[in-house]
Tab-separated table of C-alpha atoms in Angstrom:
chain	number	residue	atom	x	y	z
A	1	UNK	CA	6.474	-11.834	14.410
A	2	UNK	CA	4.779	-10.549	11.278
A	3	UNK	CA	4.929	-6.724	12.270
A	4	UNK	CA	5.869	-3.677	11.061
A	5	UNK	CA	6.566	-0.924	14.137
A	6	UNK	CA	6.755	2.859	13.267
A	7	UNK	CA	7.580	5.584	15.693
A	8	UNK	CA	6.177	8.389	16.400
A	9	UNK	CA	2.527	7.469	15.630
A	10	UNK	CA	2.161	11.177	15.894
A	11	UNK	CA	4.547	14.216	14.706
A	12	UNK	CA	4.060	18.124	14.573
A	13	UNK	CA	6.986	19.909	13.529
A	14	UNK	CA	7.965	23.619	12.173
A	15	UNK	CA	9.280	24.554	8.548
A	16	UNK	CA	12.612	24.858	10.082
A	17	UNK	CA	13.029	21.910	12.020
A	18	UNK	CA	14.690	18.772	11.662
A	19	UNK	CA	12.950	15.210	12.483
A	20	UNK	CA	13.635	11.408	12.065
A	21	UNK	CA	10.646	9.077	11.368
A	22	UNK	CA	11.457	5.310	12.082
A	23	UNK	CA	10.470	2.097	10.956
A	24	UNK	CA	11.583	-1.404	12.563
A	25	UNK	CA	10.854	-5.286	11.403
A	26	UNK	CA	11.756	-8.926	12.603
A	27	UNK	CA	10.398	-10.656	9.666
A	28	UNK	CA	13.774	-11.231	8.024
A	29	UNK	CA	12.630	-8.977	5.178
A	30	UNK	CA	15.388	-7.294	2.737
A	31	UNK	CA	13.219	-5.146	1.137
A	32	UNK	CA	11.950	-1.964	3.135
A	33	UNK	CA	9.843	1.002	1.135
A	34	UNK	CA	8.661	4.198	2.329
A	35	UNK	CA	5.019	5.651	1.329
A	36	UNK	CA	3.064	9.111	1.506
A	37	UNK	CA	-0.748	8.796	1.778
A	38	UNK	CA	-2.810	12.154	1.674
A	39	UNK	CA	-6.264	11.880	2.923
A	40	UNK	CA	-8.680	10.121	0.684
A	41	UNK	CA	-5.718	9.474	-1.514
A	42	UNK	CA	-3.852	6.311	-2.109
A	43	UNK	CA	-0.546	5.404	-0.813
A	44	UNK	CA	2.487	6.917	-3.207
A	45	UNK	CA	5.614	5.203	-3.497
A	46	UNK	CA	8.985	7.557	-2.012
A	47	UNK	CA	12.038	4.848	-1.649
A	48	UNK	CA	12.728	1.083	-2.055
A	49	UNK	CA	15.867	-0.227	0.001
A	50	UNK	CA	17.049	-3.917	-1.430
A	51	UNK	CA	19.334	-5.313	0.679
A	52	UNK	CA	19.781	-2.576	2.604
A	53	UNK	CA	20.821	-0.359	-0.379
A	54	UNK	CA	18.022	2.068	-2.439
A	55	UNK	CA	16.893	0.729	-5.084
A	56	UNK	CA	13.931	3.247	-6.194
A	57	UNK	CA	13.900	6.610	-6.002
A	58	UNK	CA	10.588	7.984	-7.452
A	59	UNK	CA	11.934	11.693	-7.624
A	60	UNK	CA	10.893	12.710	-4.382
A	61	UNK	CA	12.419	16.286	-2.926
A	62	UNK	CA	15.789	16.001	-1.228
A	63	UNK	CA	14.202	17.481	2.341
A	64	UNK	CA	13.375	13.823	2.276
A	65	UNK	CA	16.609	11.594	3.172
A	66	UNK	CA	16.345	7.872	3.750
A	67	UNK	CA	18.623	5.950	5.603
A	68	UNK	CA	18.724	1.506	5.898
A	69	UNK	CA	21.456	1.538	8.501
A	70	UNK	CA	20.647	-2.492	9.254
A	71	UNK	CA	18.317	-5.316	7.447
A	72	UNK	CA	15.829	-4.058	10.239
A	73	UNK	CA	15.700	-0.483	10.722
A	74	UNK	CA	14.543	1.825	8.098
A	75	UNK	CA	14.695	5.773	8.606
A	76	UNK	CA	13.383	8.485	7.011
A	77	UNK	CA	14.934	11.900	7.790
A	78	UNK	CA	13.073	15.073	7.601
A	79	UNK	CA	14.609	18.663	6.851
A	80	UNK	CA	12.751	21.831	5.801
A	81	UNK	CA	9.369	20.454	5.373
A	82	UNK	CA	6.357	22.327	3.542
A	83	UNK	CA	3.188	22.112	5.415
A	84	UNK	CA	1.925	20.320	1.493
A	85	UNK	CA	3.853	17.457	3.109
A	86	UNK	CA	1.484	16.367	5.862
A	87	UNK	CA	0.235	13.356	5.292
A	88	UNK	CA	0.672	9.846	6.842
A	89	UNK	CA	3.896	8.129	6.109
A	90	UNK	CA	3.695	4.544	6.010
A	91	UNK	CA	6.773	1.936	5.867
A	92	UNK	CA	6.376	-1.668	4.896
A	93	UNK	CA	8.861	-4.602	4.359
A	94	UNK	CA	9.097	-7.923	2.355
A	95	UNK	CA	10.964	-10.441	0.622
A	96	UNK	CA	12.558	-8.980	-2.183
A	97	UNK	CA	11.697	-10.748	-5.000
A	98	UNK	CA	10.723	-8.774	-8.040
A	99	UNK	CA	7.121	-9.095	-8.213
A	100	UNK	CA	4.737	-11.131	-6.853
A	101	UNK	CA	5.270	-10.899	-3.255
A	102	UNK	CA	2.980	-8.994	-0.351
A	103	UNK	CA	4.029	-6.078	1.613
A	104	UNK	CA	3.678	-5.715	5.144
A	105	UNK	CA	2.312	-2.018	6.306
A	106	UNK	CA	3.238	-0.298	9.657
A	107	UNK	CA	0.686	1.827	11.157
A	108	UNK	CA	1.934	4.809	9.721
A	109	UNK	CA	3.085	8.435	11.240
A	110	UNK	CA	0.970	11.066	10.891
A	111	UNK	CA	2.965	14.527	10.303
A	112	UNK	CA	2.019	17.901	10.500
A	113	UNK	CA	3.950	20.326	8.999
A	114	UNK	CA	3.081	23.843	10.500
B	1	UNK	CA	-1.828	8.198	-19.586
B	2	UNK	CA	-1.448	5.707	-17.200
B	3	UNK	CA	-4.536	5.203	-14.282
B	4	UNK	CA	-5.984	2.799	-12.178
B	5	UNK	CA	-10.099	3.317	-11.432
B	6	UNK	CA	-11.506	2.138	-8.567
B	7	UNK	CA	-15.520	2.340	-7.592
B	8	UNK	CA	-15.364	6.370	-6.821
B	9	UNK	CA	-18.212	5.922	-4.579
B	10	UNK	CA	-18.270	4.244	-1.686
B	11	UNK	CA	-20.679	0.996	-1.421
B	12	UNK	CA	-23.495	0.310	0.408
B	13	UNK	CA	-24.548	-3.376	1.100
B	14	UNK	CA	-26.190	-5.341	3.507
B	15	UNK	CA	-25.176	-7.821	5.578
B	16	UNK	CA	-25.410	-11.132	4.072
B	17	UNK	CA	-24.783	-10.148	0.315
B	18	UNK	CA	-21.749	-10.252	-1.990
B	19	UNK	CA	-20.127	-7.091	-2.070
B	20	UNK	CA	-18.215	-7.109	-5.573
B	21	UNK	CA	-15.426	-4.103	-6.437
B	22	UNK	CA	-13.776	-3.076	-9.465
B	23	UNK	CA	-10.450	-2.162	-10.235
B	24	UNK	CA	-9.614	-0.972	-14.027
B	25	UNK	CA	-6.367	0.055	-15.651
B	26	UNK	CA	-4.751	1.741	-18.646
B	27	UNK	CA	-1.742	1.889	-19.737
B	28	UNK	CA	-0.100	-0.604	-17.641
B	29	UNK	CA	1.031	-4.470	-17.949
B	30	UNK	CA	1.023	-5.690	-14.473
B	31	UNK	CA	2.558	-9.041	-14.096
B	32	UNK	CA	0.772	-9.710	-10.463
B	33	UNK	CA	-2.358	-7.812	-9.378
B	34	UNK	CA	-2.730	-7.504	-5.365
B	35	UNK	CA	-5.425	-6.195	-3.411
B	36	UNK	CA	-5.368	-4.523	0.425
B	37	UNK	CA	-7.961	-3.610	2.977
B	38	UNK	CA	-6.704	-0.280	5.265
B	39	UNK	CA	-8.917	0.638	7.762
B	40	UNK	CA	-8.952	4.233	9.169
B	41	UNK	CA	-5.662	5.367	10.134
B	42	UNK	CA	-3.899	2.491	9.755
B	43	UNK	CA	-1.888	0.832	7.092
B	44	UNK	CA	-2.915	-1.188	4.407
B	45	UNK	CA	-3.536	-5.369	4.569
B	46	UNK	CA	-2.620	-7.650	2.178
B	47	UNK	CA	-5.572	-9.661	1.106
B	48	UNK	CA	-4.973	-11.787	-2.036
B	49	UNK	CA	-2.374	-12.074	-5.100
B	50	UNK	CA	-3.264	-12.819	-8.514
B	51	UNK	CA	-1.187	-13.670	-11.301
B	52	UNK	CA	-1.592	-12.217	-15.158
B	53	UNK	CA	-1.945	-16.259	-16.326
B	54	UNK	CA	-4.400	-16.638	-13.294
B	55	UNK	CA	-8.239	-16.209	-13.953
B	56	UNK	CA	-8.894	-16.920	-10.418
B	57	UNK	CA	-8.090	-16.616	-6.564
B	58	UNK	CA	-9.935	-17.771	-3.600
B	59	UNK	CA	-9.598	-17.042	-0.018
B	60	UNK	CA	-12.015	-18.006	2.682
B	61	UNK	CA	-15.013	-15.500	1.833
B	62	UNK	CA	-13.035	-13.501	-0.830
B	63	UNK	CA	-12.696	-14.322	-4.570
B	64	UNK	CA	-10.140	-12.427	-7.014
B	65	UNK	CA	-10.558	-11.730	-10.817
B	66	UNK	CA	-8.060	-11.080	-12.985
B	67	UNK	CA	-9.131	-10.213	-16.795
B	68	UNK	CA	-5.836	-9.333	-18.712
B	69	UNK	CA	-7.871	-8.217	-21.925
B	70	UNK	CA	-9.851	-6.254	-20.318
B	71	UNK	CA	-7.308	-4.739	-17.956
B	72	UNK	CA	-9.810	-5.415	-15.152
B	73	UNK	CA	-9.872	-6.907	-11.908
B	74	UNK	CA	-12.684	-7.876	-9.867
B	75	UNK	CA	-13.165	-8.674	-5.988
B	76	UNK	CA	-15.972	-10.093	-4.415
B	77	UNK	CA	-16.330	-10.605	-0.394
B	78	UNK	CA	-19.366	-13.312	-0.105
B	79	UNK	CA	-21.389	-13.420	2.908
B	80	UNK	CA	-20.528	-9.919	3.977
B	81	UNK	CA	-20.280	-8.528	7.744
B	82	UNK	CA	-19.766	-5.121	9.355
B	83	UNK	CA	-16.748	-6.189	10.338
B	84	UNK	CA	-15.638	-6.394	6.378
B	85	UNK	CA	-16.418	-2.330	6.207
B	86	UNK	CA	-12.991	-0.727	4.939
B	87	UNK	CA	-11.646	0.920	2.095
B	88	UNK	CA	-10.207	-1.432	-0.220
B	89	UNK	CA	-7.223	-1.343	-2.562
B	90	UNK	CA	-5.910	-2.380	-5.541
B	91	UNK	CA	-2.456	-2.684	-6.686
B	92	UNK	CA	-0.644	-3.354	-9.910
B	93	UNK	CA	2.962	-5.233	-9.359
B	94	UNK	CA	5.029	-3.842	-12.300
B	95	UNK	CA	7.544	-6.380	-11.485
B	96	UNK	CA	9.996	-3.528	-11.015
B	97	UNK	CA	11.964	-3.613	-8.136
B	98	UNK	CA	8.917	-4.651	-6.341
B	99	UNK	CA	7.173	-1.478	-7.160
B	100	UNK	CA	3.315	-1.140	-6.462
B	101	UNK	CA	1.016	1.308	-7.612
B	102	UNK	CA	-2.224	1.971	-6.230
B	103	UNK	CA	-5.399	2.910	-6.497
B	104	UNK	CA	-7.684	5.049	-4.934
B	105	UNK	CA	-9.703	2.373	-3.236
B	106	UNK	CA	-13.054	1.656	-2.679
B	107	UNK	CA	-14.847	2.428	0.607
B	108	UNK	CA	-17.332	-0.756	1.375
B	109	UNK	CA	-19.766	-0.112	4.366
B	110	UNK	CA	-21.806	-3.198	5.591
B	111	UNK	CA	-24.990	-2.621	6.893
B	112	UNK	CA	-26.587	-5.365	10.006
């Protein structure tokens, strides 16, 4: 099984609400990331789990909270959103070596923040 | 400042021909140099891996370049379909943490 799930595909949520985005593998993979892509744009690194413990943070607002709670789920928790943070959010997984090693991409969740 | 061009407009080939894309950078030492193909909507494919000490990568129809001195990288999809019409991606591997950074990508439309 070489694939990355995310759910919802789809998400529409208010300023004030709170929302869970979700991202599941099989591939064995200890290294789960998180990624924002605007349209037209490319995808922007958020988090890097490693072993089920975050690794990167690249700085991103705390209304953004990750969670690895296993070696296969990844979750990204949403609080308090701005409607500049639509976008599609993308997860991916692989081996984590440092460097030189693919990344497998979900299908992404596109938000709307309204 | 650090950046990573890609062909800023999208290219227009016909079927049958070698589609070739650029990737430059500045400011950067990648150690690996990857490149993805994301189609609308969906997320990006990995394609091919080069090395810094590799010149070279083959794959079926595509080819990788990898030109440390001039902080370049080419790819070149031979034979070209429709089918091979998405936006395509580089990606410098820092080697940190297995960080990527990418570009903007290239859109490639193949014409029958």
């Amino acid at each position: 099984d070489t694939e990355v799930t995310q759910t919802p595909k789809h998400l529409v949520m208010g300023m004030t609400n709170k929302k869970s985005l979700k991202c599941e593998q099989h591939m064995g993979h200890r290294a789960m990331y998180w990624y924002k892509q605007k349209a037209k744009k490319p995808p922007e690194l958020m988090f890097v789990y490693s072993y089920e413990k975050l690794s990167i943070n690249e700085s991103v607002p705390s209304r953004f909270s990750p969670e690895c709670p296993n070696s296969s789920l990844l979750n990204l928790h949403l609080h308090a959103l701005q409607p500049e943070d639509s976008a599609l959010y993308l997860c991916a997984s692989s081996q984590p070596r440092t460097g030189g090693i693919e990344q497998y991409f979900g299908p992404g969740t596109r938000l709307t923040v309204t | 400042s650090q950046k990573i061009e890609q062909n800023s407009e999208a290219l227009n080939i016909q079927e049958g021909k070698t589609a070739t894309l650029t990737c430059n950078y500045t400011n950067y030492s990648p150690a690996y140099l990857q490149w993805y193909r994301q189609d609308p909507g969906r997320g990006p494919v990995f394609l091919l891996l080069i090395r810094e000490n590799e010149k070279e990568k083959r794959k079926e129809r595509l080819k990788v370049t990898f030109d440390t001195t001039l902080k370049q990288s080419l790819f070149h999809i031979t034979a070209s379909q429709p089918a091979d019409s998405a936006t395509y991606l580089c990606a410098l591997d820092l080697r940190r943490g297995n960080k990527l950074v990418f570009g903007a990508g290239t859109i490639l439309r193949v014409k029958s």
